[in-house]
Short mmCIF file of C-alpha atoms in Angstrom, two decimals:
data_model
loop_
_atom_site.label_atom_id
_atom_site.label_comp_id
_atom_site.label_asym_id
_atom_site.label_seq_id
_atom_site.Cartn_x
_atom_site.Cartn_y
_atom_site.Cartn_z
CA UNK A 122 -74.60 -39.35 57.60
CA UNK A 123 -77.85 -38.70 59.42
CA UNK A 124 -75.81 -36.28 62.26
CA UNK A 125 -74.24 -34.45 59.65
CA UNK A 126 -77.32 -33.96 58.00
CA UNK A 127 -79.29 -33.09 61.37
CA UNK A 128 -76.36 -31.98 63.73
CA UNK A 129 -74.17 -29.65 60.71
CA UNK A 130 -75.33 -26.38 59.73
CA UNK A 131 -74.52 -27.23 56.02
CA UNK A 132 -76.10 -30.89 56.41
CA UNK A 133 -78.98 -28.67 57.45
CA UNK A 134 -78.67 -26.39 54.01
CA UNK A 135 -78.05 -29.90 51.77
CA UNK A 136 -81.76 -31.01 53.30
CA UNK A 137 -83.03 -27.74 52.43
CA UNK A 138 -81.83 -27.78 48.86
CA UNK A 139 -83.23 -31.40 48.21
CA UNK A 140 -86.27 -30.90 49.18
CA UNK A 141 -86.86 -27.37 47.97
CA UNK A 142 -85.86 -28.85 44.56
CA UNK A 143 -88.30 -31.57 44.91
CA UNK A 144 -91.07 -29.33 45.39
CA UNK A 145 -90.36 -26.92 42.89
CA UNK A 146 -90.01 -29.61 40.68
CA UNK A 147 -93.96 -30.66 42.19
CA UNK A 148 -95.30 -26.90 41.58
CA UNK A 149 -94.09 -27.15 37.92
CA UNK A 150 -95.95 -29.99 37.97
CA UNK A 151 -98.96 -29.03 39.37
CA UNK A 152 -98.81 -25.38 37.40
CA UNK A 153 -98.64 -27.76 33.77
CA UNK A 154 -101.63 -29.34 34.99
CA UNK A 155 -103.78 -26.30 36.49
CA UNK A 156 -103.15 -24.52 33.05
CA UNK A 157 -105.22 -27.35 31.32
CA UNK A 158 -107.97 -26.40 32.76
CA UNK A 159 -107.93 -23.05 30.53
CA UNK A 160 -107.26 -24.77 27.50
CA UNK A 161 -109.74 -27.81 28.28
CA UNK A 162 -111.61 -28.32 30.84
CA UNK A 163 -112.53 -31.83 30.08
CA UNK A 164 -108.79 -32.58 29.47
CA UNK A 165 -108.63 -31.58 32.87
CA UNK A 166 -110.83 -33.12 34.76
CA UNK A 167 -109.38 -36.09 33.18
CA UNK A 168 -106.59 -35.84 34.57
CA UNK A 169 -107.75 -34.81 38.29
CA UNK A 170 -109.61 -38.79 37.23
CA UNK A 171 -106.61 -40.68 36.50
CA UNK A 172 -104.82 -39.43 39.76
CA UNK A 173 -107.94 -39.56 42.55
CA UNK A 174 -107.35 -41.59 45.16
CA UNK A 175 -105.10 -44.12 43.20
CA UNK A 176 -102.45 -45.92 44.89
CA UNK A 177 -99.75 -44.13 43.38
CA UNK A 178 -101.18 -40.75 43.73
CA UNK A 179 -102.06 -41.17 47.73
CA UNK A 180 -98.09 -42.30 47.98
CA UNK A 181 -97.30 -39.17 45.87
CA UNK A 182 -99.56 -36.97 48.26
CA UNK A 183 -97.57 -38.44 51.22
CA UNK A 184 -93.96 -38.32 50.10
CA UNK A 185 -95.10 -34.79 49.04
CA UNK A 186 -96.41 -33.46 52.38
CA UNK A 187 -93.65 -35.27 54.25
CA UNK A 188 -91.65 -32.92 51.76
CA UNK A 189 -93.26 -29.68 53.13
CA UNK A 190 -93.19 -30.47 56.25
CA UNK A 191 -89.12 -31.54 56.49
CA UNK A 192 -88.52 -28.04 54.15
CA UNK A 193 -90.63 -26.03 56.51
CA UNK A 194 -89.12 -27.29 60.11
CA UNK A 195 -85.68 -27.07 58.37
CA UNK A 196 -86.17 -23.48 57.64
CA UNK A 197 -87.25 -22.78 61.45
CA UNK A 198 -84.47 -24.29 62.31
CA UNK A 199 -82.16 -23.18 60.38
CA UNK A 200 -83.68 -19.43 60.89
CA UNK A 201 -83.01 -20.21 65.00
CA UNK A 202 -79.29 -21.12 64.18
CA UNK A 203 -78.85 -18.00 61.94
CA UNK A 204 -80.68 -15.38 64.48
CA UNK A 205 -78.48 -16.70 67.04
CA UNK A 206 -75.25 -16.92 65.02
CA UNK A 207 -75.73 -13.46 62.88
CA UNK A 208 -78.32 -11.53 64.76
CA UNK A 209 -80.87 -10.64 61.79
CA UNK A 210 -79.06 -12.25 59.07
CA UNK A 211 -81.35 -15.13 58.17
CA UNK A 212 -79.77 -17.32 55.40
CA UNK A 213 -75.57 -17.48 54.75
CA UNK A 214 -75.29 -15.99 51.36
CA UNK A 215 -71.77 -15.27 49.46
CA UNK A 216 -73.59 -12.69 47.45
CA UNK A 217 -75.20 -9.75 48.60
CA UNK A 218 -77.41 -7.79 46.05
CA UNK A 219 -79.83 -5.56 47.14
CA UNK A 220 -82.64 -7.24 44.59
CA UNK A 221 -82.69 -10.07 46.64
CA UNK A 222 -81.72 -8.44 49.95
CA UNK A 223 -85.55 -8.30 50.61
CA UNK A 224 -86.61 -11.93 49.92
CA UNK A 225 -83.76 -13.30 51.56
CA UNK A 226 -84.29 -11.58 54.73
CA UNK A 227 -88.24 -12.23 55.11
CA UNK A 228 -87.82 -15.98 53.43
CA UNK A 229 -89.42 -17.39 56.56
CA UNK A 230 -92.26 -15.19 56.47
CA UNK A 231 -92.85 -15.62 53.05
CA UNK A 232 -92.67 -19.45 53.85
CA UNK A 233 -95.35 -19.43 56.74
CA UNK A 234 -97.25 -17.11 53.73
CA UNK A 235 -96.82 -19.81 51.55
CA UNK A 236 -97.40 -22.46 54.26
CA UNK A 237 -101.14 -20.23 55.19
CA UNK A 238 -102.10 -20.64 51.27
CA UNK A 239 -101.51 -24.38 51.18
CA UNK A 240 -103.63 -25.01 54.14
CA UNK A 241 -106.44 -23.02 52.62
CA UNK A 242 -105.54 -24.53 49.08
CA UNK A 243 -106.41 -28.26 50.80
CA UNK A 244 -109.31 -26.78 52.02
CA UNK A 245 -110.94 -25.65 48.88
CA UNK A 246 -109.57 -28.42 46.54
CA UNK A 247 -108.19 -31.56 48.02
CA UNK A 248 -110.71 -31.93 51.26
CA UNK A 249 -113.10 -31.72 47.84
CA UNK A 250 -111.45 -34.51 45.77
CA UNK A 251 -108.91 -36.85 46.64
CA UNK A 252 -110.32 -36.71 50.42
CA UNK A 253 -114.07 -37.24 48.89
CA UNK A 254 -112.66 -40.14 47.17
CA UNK A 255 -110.96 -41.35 50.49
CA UNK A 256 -113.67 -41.14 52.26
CA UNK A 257 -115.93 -43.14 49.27
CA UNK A 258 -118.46 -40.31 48.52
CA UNK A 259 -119.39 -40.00 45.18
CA UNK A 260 -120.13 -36.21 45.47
CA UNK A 261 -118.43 -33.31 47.97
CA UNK A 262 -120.17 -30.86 50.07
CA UNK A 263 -120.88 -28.84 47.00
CA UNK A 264 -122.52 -31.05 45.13
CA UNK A 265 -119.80 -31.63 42.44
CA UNK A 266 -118.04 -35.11 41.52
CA UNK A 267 -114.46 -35.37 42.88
CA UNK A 268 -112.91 -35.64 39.79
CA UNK A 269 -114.82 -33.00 38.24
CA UNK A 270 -111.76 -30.31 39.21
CA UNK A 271 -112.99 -27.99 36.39
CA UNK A 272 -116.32 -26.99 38.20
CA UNK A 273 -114.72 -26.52 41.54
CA UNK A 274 -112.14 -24.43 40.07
CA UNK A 275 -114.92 -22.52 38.43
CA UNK A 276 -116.99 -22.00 41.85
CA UNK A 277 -113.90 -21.12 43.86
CA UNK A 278 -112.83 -18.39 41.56
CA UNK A 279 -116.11 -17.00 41.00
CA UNK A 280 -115.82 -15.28 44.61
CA UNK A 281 -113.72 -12.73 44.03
CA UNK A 282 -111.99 -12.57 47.85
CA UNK A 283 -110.39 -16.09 46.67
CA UNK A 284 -108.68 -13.98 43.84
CA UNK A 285 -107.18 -11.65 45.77
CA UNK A 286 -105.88 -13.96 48.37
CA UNK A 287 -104.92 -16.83 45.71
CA UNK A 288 -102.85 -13.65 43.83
CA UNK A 289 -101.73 -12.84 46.95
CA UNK A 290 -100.44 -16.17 47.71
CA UNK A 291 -98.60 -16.93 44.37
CA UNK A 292 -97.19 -13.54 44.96
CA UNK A 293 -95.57 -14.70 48.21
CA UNK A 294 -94.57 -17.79 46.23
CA UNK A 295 -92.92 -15.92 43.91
CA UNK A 296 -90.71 -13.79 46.26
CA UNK A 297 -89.59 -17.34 48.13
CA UNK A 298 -88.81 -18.84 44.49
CA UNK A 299 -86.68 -15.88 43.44
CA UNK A 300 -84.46 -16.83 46.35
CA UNK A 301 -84.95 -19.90 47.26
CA UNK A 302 -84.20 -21.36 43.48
CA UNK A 303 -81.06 -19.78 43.28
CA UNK A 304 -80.42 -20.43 47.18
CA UNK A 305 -80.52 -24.00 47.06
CA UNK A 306 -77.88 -24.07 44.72
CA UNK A 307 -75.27 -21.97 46.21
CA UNK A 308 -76.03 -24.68 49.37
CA UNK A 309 -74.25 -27.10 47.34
CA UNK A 310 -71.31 -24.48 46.14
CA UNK A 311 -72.80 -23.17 42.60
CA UNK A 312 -72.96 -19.49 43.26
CA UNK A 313 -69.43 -18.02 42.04
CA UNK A 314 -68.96 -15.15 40.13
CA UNK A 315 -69.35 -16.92 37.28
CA UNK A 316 -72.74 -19.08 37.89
CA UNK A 317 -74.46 -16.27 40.67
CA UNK A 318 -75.99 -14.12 37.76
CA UNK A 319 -77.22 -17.19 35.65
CA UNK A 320 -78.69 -18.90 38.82
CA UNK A 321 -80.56 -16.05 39.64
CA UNK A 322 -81.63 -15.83 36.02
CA UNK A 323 -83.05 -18.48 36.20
CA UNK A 324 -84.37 -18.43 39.44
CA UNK A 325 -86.55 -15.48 38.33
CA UNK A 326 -87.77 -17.12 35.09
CA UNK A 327 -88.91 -20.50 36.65
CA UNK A 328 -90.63 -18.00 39.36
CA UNK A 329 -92.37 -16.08 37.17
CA UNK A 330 -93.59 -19.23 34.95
CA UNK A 331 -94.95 -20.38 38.23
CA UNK A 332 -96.71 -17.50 39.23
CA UNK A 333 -97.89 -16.50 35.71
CA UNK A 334 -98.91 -20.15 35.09
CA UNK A 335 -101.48 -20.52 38.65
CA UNK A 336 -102.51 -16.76 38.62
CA UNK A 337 -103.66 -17.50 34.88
CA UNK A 338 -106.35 -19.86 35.69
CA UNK A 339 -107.32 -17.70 38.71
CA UNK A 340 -107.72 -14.68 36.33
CA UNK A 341 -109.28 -16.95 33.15
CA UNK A 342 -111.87 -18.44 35.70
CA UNK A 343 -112.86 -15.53 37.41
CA UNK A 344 -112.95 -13.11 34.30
CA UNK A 345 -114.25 -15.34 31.47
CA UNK A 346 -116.37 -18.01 32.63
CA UNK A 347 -117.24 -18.80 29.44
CA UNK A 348 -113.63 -19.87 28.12
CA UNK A 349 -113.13 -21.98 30.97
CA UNK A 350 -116.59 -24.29 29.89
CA UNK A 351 -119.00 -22.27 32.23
CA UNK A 352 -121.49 -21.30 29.17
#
């Protein structure tokens, strides 16, 4: 089982597929739960409480970047097969369309995108709380409690250059989900005629949830203070 998943090209695409779905599955999540902070602030910071530095949420934060990291040196790999295979095609596809010809050609720049805005996402927000907590400091370098999410939220999207490249970001996001949704399920044989149109239906609306939901409390925070608790 483990050569076919590391040695076979479609072992390779069944790896892909399970952990894409697992962290789709963790963005949802972790879109629910930024949204809360527009509707209450106090809800959310609640919440950022309960998980902290818990047990269960430090072995959720490392079955979660042991996630990334296994989807992101798949897809290098995988991209090195393909190139080598296929020349410039990237990913094996059984439907062409030209509204995804563009995302499924640049998925692994999109992904090191998307890998850029994490990095700089753990700098602003989890070196600030569940590190902080870690580390047993009761307040971060900007003077807020860890588990007072809200605030730091509210001083990160007050700058307006975190905006544009947290937009920019769940842009890129959005481009790899269109694909990649729909993508991992063809990896497992779902995209005939019959089930390539629905996938990518729905590949577009979870996308778009995703994007709408983050780039919501970006916009809320930056543009009315005062509804996110800042007054």
């Amino acid at each position: 089982m483990s050569c076919f998943l590391s040695n076979s090209s479609l072992g390779k695409k069944l790896v892909m597929s399970v952990t894409g779905c697992f962290l789709v599955l963790f963005i949802l999540f972790h879109m629910s739960m930024n949204v809360t902070a527009i509707i209450s602030p106090e809800g959310y910071n609640a919440i950022c409480e309960f998980l902290g530095a818990n047990w269960y949420a430090l072995a959720g934060t490392v079955v979660l970047a042991l996630g990334v990291l296994i989807h992101f040196l798949y897809a290098i790999i995988l991209t090195l097969h393909n190139y080598k295979a296929r020349g410039q095609q990237r990913y094996a596809v059984t439907v062409q369309e030209p509204g995804v010809a563009w995302a499924s050609k640049n998925m692994l720049v999109l992904g090191f995108i998307v890998l850029v805005g994490l990095l700089l996402h753990l700098f602003n927000f989890w070196a600030k709380m569940q590190l902080v907590e870690i580390l047993g400091q009761h307040t971060n370098s900007l003077g807020y409690s860890p588990a007072d999410g809200a605030a730091l939220i509210r001083y990160t999207f007050s700058q307006w250059y975190y905006v544009v490249i947290y937009l920019v970001w769940f842009a890129a996001l959005w481009f790899h989900l269109t694909h990649g949704v729909w993508s991992m399920f063809q990896s497992v044989g779902w995209a005939n005629d019959t089930w390539y149109p629905r996938l990518k239906c729905i590949a577009n609306i979870v996308a778009t949830i995703i994007f709408l939901g983050f780039a919501a409390v970006v916009l809320v925070y930056f543009l009315c203070p005062c509804m996110a608790g800042a007054c």
